[in-house]
Coordinates of N, CA and C in Angstrom, one line a residue:
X1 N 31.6 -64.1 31.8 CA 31.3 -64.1 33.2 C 31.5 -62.6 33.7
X2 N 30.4 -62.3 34.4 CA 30.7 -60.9 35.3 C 31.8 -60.4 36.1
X3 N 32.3 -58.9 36.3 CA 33.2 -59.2 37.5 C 32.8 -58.6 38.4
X4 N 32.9 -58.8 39.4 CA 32.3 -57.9 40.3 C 33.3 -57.2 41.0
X5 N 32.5 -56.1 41.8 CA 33.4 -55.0 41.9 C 33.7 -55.5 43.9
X6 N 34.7 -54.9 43.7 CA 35.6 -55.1 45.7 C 35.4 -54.2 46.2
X7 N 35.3 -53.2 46.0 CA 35.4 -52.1 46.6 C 34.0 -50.9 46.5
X8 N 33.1 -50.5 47.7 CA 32.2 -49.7 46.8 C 33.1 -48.4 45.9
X9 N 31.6 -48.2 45.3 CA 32.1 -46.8 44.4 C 31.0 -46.0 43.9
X10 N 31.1 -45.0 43.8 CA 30.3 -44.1 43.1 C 30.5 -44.5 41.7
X11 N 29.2 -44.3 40.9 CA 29.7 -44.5 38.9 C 28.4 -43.9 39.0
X12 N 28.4 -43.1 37.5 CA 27.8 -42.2 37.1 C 26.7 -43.5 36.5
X13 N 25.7 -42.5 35.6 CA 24.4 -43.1 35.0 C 24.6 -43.9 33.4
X14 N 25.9 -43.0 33.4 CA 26.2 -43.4 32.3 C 27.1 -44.5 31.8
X15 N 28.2 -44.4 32.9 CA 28.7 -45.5 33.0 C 28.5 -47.1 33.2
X16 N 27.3 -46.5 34.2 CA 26.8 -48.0 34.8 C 25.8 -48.6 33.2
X17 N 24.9 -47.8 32.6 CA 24.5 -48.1 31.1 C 25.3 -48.8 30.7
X18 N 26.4 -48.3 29.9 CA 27.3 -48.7 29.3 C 28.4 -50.0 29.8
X19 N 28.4 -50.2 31.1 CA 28.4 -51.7 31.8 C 27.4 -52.4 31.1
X20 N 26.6 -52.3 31.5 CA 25.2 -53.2 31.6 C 24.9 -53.5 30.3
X21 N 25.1 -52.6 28.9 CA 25.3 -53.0 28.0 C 26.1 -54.3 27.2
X22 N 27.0 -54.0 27.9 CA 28.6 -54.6 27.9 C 28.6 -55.6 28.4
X23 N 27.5 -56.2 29.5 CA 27.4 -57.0 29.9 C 28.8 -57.3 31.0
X24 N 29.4 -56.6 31.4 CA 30.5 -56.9 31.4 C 30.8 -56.3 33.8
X25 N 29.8 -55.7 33.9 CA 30.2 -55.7 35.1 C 29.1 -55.6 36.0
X26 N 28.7 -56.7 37.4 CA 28.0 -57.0 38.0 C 28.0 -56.1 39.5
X27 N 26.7 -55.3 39.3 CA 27.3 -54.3 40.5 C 26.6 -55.2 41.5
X28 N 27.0 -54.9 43.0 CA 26.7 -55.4 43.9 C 25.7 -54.2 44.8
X29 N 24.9 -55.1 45.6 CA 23.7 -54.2 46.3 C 24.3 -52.9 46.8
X30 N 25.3 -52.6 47.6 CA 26.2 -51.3 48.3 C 26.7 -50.6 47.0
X31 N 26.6 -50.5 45.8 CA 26.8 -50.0 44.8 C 26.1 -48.4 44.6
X32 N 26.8 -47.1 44.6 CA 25.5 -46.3 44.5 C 25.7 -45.5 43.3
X33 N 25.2 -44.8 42.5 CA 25.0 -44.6 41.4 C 24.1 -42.7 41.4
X34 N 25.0 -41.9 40.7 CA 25.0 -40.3 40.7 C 24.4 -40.0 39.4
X35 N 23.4 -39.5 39.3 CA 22.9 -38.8 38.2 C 23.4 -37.4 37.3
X36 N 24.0 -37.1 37.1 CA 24.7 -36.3 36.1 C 24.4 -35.9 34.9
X37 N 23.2 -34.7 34.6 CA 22.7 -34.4 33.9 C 23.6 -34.1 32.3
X38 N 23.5 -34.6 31.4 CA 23.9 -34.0 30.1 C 24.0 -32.3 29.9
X39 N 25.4 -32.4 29.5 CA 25.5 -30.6 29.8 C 25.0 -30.1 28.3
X40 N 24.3 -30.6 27.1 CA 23.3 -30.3 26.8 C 21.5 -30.2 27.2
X41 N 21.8 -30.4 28.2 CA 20.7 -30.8 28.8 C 19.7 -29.2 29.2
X42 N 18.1 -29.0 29.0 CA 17.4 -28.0 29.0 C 16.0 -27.8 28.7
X43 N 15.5 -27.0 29.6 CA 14.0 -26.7 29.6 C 13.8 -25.7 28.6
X44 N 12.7 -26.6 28.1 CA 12.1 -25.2 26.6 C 10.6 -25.0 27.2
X45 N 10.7 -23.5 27.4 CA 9.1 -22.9 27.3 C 9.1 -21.6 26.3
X46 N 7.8 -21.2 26.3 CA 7.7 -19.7 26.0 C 7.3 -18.9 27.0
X47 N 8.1 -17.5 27.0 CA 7.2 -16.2 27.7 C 6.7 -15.4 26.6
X48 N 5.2 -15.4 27.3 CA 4.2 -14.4 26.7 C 4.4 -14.0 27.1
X49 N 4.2 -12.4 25.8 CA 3.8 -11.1 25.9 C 5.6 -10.3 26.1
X50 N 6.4 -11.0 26.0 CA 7.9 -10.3 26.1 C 8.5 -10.6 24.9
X51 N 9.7 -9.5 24.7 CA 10.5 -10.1 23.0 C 12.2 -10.9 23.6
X52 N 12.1 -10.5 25.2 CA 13.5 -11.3 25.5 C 13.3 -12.2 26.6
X53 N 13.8 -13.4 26.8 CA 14.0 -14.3 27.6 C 14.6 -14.0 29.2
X54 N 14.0 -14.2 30.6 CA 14.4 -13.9 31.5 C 16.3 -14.4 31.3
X55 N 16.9 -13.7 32.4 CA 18.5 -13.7 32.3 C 18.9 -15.2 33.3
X56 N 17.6 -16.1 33.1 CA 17.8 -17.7 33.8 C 18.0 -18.3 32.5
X57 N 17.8 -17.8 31.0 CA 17.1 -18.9 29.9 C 18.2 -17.9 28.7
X58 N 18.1 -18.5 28.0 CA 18.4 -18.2 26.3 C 17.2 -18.1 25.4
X59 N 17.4 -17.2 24.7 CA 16.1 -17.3 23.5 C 16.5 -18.1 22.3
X60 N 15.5 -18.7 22.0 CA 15.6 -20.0 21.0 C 15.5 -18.8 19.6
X61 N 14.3 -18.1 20.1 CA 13.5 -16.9 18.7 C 12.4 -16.6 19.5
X62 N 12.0 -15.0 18.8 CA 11.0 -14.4 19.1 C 10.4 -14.3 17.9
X63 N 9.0 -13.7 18.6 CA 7.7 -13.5 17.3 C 6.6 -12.9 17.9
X64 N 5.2 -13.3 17.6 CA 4.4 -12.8 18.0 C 3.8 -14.1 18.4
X65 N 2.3 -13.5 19.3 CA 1.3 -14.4 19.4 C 0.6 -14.7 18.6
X66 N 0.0 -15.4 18.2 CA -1.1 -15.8 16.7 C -2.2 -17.3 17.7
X67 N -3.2 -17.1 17.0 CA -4.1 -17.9 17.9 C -5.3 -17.6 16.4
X68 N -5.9 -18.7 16.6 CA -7.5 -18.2 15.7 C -8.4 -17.3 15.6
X69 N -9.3 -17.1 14.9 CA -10.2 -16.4 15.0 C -11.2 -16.7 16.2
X70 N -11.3 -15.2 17.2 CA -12.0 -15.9 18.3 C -13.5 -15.7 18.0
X71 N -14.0 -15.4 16.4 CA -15.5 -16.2 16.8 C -15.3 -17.4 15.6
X72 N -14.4 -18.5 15.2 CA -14.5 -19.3 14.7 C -14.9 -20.5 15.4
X73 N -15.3 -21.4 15.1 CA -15.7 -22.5 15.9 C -14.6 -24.1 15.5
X74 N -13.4 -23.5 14.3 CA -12.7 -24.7 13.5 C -11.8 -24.0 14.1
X75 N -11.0 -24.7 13.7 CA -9.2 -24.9 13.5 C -8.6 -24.9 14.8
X76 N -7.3 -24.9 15.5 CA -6.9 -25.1 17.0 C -6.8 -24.2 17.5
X77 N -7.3 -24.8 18.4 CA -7.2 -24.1 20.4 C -6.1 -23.6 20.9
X78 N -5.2 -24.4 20.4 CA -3.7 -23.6 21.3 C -3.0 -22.5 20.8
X79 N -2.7 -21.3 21.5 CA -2.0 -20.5 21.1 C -0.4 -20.9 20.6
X80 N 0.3 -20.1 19.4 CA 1.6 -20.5 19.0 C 2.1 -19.5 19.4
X81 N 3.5 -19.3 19.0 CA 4.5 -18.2 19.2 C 4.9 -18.3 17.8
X82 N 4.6 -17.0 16.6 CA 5.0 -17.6 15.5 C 6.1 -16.6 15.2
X83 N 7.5 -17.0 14.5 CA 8.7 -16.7 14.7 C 8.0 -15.1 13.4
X84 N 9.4 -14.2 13.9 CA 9.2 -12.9 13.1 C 9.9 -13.0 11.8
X85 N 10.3 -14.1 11.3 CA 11.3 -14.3 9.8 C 10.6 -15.6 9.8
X86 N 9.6 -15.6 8.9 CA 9.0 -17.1 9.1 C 9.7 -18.0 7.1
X87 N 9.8 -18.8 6.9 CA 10.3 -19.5 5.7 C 9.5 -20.5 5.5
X88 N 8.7 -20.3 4.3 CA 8.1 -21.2 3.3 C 8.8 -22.4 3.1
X89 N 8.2 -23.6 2.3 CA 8.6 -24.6 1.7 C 8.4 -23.9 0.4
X90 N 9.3 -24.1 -1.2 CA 8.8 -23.6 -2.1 C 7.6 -25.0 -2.6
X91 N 7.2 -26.2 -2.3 CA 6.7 -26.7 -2.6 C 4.9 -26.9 -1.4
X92 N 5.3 -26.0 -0.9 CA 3.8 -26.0 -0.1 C 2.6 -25.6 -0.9
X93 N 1.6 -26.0 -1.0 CA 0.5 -25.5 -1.8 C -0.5 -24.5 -1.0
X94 N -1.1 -23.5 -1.6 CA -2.1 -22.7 -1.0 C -3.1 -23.2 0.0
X95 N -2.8 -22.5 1.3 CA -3.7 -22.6 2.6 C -5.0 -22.0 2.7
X96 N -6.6 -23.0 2.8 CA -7.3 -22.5 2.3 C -8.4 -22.1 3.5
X97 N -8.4 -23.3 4.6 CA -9.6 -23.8 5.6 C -9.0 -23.6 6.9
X98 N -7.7 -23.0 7.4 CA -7.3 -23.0 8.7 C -6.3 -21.5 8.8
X99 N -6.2 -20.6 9.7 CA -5.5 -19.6 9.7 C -5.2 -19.0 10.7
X100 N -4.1 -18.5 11.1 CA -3.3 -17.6 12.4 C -4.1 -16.4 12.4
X101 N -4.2 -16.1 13.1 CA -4.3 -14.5 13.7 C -3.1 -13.9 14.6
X102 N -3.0 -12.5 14.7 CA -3.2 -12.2 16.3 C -3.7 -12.3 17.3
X103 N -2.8 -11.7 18.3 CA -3.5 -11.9 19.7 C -3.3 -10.6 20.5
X104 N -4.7 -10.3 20.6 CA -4.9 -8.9 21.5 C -5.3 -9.2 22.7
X105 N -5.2 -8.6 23.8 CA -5.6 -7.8 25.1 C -6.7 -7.6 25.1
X106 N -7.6 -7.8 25.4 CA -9.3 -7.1 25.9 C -8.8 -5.7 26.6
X107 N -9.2 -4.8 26.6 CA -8.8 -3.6 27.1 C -9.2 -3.8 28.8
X108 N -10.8 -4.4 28.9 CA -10.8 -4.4 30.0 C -9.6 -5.8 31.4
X109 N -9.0 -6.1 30.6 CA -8.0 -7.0 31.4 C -7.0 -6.4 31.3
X110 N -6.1 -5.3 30.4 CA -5.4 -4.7 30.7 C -4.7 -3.9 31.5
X111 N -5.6 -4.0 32.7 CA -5.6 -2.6 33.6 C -4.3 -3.4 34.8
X112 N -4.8 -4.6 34.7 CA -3.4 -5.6 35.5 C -1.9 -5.5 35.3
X113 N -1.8 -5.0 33.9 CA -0.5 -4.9 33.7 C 0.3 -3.5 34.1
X114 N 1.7 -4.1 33.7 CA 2.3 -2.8 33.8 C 2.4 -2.1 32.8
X115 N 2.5 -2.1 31.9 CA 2.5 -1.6 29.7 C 1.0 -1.9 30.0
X116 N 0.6 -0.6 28.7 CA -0.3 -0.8 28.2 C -0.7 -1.4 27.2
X117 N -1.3 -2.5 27.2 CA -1.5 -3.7 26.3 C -2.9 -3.7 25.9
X118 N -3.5 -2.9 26.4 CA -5.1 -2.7 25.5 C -5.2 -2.9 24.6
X119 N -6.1 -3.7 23.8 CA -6.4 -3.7 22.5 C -5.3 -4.2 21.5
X120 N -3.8 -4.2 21.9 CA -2.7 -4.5 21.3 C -2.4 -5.8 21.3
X121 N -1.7 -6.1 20.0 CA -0.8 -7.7 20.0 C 0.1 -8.1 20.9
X122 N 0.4 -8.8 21.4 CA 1.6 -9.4 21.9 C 2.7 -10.3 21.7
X123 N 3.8 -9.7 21.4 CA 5.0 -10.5 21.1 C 5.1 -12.0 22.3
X124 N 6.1 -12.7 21.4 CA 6.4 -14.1 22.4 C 8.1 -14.3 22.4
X125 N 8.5 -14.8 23.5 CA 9.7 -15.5 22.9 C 9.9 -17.0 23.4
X126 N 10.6 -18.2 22.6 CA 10.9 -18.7 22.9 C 12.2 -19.5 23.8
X127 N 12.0 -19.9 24.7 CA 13.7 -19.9 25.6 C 14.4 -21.2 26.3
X128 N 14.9 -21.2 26.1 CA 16.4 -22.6 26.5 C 16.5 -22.0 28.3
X129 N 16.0 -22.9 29.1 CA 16.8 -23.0 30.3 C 18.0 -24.0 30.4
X130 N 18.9 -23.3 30.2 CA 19.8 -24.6 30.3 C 20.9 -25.9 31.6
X131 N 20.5 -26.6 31.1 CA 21.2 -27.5 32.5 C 20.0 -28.3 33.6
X132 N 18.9 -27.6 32.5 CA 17.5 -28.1 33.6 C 16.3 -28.7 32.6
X133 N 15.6 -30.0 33.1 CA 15.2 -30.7 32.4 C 13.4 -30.7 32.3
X134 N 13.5 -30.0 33.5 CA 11.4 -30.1 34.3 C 11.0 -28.5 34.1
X135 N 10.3 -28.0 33.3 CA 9.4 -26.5 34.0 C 8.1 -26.9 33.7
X136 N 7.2 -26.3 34.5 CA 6.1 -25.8 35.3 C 5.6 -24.6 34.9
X137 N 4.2 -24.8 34.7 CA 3.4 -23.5 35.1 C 1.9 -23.8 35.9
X138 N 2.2 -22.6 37.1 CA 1.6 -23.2 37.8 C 0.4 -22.0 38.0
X139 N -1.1 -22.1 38.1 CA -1.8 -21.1 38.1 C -2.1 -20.7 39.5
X140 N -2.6 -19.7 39.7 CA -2.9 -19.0 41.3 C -1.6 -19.3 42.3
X141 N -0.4 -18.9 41.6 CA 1.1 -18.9 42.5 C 1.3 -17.6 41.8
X142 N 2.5 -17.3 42.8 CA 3.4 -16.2 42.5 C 4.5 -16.6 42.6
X143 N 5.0 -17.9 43.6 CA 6.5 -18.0 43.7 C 6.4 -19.9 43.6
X144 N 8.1 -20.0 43.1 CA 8.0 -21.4 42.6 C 7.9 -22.6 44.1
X145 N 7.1 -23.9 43.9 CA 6.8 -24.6 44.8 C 7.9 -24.7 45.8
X146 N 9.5 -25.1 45.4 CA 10.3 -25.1 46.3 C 11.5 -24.2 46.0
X147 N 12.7 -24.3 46.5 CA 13.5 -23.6 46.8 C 14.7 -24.0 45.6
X148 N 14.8 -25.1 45.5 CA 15.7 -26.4 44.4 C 15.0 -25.6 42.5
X149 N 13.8 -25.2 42.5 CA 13.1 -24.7 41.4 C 13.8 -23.3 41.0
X150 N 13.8 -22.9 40.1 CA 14.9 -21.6 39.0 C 13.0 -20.8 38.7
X151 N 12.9 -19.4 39.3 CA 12.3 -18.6 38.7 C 11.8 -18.0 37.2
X152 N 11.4 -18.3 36.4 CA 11.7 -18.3 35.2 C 11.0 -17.0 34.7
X153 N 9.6 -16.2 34.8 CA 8.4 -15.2 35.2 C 7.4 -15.4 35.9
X154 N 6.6 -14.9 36.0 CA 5.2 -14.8 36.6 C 4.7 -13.8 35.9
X155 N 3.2 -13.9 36.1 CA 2.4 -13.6 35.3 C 0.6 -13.8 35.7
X156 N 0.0 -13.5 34.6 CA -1.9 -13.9 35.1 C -1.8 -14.4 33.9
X157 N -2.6 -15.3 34.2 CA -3.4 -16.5 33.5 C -4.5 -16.3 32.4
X158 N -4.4 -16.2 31.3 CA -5.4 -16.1 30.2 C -5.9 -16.7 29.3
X159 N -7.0 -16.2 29.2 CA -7.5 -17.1 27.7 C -8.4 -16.4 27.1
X160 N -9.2 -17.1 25.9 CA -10.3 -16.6 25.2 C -11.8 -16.8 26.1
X161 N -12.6 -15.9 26.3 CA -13.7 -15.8 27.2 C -14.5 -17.0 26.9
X162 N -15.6 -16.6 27.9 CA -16.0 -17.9 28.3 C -17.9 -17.6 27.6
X163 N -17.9 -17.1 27.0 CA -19.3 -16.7 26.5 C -19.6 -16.8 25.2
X164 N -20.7 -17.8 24.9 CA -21.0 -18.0 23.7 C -22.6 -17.9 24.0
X165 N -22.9 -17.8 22.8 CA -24.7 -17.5 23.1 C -25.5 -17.0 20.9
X166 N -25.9 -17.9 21.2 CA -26.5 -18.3 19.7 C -27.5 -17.2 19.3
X167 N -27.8 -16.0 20.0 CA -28.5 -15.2 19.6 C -27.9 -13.8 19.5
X168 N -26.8 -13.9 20.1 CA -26.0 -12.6 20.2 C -25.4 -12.4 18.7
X169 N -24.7 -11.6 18.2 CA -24.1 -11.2 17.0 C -22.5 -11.8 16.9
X170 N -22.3 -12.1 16.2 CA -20.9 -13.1 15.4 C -20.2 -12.2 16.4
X171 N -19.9 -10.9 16.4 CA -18.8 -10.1 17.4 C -18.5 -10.8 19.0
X172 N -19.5 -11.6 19.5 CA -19.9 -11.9 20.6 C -19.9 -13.2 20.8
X173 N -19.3 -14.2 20.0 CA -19.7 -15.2 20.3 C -17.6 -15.7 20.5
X174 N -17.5 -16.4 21.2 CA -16.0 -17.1 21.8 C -16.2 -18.8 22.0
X175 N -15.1 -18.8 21.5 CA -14.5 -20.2 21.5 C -13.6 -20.8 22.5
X176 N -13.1 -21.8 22.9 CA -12.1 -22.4 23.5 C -10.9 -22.2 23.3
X177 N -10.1 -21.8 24.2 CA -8.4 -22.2 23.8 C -7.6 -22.7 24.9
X178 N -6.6 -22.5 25.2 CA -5.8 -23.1 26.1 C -5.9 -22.2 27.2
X179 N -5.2 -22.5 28.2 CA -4.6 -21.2 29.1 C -4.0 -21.0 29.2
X180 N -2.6 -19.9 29.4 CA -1.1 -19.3 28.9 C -1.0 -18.4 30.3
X181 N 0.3 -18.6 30.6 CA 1.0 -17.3 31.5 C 1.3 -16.3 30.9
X182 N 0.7 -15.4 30.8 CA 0.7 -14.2 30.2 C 2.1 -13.2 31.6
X183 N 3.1 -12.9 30.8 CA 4.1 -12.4 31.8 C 3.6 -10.7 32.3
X184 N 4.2 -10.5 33.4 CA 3.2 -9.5 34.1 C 3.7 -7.8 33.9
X185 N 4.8 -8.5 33.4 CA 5.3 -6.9 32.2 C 5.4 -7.2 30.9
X186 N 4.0 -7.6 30.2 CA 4.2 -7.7 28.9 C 4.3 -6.4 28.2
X187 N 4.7 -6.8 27.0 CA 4.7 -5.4 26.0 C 3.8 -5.6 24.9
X188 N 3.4 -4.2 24.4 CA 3.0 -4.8 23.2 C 3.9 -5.1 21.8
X189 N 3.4 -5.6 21.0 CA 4.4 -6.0 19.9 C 4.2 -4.8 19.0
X190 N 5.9 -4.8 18.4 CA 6.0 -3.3 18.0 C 5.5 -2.6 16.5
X191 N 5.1 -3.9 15.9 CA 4.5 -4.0 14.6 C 3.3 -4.5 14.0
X192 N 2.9 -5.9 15.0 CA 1.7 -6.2 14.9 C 0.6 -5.9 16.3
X193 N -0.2 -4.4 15.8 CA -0.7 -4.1 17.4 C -2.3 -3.5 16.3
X194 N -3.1 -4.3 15.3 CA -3.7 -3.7 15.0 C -5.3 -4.2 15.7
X195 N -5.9 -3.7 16.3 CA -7.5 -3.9 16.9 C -8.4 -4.2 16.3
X196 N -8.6 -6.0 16.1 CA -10.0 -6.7 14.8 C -10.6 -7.5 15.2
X197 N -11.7 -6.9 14.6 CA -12.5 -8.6 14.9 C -12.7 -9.8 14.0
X198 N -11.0 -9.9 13.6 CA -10.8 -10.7 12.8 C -9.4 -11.4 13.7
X199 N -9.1 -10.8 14.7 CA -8.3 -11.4 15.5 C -8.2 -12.6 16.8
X200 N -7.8 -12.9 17.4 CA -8.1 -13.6 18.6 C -7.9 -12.9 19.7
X201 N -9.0 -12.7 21.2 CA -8.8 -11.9 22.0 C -8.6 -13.1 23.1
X202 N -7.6 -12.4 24.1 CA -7.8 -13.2 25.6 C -7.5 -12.5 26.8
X203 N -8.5 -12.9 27.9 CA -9.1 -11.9 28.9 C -8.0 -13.2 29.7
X204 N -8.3 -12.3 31.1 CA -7.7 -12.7 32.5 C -9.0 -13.7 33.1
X205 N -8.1 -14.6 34.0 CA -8.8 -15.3 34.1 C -9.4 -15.5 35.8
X206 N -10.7 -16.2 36.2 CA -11.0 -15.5 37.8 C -11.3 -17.4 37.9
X207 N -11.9 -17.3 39.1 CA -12.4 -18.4 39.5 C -14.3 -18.1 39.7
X208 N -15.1 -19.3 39.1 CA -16.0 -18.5 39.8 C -16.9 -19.3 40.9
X209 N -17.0 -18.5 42.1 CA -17.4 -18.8 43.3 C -18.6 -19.9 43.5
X210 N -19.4 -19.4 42.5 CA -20.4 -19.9 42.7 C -20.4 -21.4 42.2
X211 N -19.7 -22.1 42.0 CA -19.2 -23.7 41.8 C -18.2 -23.9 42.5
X212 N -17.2 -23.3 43.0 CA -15.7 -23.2 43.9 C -16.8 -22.7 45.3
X213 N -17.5 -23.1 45.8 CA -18.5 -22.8 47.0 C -16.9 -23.2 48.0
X214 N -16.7 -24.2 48.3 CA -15.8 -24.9 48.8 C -14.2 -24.2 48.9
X215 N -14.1 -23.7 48.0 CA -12.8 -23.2 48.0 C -12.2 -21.6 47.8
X216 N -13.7 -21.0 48.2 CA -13.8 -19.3 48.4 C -14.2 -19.1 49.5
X217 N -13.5 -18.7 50.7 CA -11.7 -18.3 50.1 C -11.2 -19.9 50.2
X218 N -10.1 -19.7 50.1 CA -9.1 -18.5 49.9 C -9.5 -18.3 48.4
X219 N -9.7 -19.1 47.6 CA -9.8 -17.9 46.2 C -10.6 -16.6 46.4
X220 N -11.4 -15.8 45.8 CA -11.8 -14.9 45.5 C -12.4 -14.4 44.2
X221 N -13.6 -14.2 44.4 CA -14.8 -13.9 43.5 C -14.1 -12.7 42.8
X222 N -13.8 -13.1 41.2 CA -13.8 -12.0 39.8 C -12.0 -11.8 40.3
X223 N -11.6 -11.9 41.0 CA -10.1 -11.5 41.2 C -9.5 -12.2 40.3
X224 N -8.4 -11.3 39.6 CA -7.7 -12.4 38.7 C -6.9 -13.4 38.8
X225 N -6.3 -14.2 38.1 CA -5.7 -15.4 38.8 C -4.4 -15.3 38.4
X226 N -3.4 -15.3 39.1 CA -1.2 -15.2 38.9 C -0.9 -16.5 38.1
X227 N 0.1 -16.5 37.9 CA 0.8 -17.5 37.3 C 2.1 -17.7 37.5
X228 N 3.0 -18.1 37.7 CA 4.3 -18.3 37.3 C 4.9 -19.7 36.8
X229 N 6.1 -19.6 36.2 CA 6.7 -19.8 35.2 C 8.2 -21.1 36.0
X230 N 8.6 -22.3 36.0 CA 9.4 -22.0 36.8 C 10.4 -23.3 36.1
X231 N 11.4 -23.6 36.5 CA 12.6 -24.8 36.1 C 13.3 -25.1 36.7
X232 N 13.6 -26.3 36.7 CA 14.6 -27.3 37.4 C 15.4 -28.3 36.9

């Protein structure tokens, strides 16, 4: 049989679980109940283009960016963050049809930043916000939606270009990838910064007018688009 309680009370989320498990105690409707986040509890993102974690987060590990070959038409779309001490299986067998690259800067999107990132790689780090469970990234912002939200960076929005064309030369032709907040003091990486067209490139990203009829302005024709980063 249940007992029920006489008096209200506050009980955590956890407790009341562990009732209700237990079968053992019947709350009543004026019962209120506090959410109390696990103090392991934490938001994991990456910031592009940095090797340290804003002083909101912890770094899990840094590395670089690696992404495909941007005139391949195989293997995945999403950019990684690949750690700088990477460890084999000794039982993996030779990789033959899928492969990492770097990730350069278009020189001409460069000019946004504060470092000169032209033509260079970019480092990543991975980071622990801790005590916070929700992050966001949000494109064409600069500052987070409300006030309750933790800062995390900001940044412009990028990816691999948007032109492909079957007569042009293999140098010219681009693929699909994701979109990333590229942070707005990136660096370049201090070892892998070499300029190929065997690498993956990604430009800044705009809106364009002429299908956004409707919503220019407030956007803006060829202007690049912000980003930020944020947690809660």
């Amino acid at each position: 049989m249940f007992e029920t309680l006489a008096n209200p009370v506050t009980i955590t989320t956890s407790e009341r679980l562990t009732a209700i498990m237990k079968q053992s105690v019947c709350f009543p409707e004026w019962a209120t109940f506090s959410a109390t986040l696990p103090l392991n509890s934490a938001a994991i993102y990456t910031r592009w283009g940095r090797t340290k974690c804003p002083k909101t987060a912890k770094q899990v590990y840094r590395g670089f960016m690696a992404g495909p070959v941007y005139t391949s038409a195989g293997g995945g779309v999403n950019f990684q963050c690949l750690p700088s001490d990477p460890e084999y299986d000794a039982r993996a067998p030779t990789a033959t049809y899928a492969a990492f690259t770097s990730v350069w800067v278009d020189p001409r999107s460069a000019n946004a930043f504060s470092n000169n990132v032209g033509s260079k790689s970019l480092p990543c780090s991975v980071c622990e916000a801790p005590q916070r469970t929700s992050k966001i990234m949000i494109p064409a912002k600069t500052r987070c939606p409300t006030s309750d939200w933790t800062l995390e960076y900001n940044g412009l929005i990028m990816s691999s270009a948007d032109r492909y064309n079957d007569r042009s030369p293999i140098t010219d032709k681009h693929f699909r990838s994701t979109y990333e907040c590229v942070d707005m003091d990136a660096e370049p990486h201090k070892t892998v910064q070499k300029h190929s067209y065997t690498a993956a490139v990604i430009y800044t990203v705009k809106v364009d007018c002429t299908q956004f009829v409707k919503n220019c302005p407030p956007y803006q024709e060829g202007k690049a688009l912000s980003c930020v980063v944020c947690s809660k």
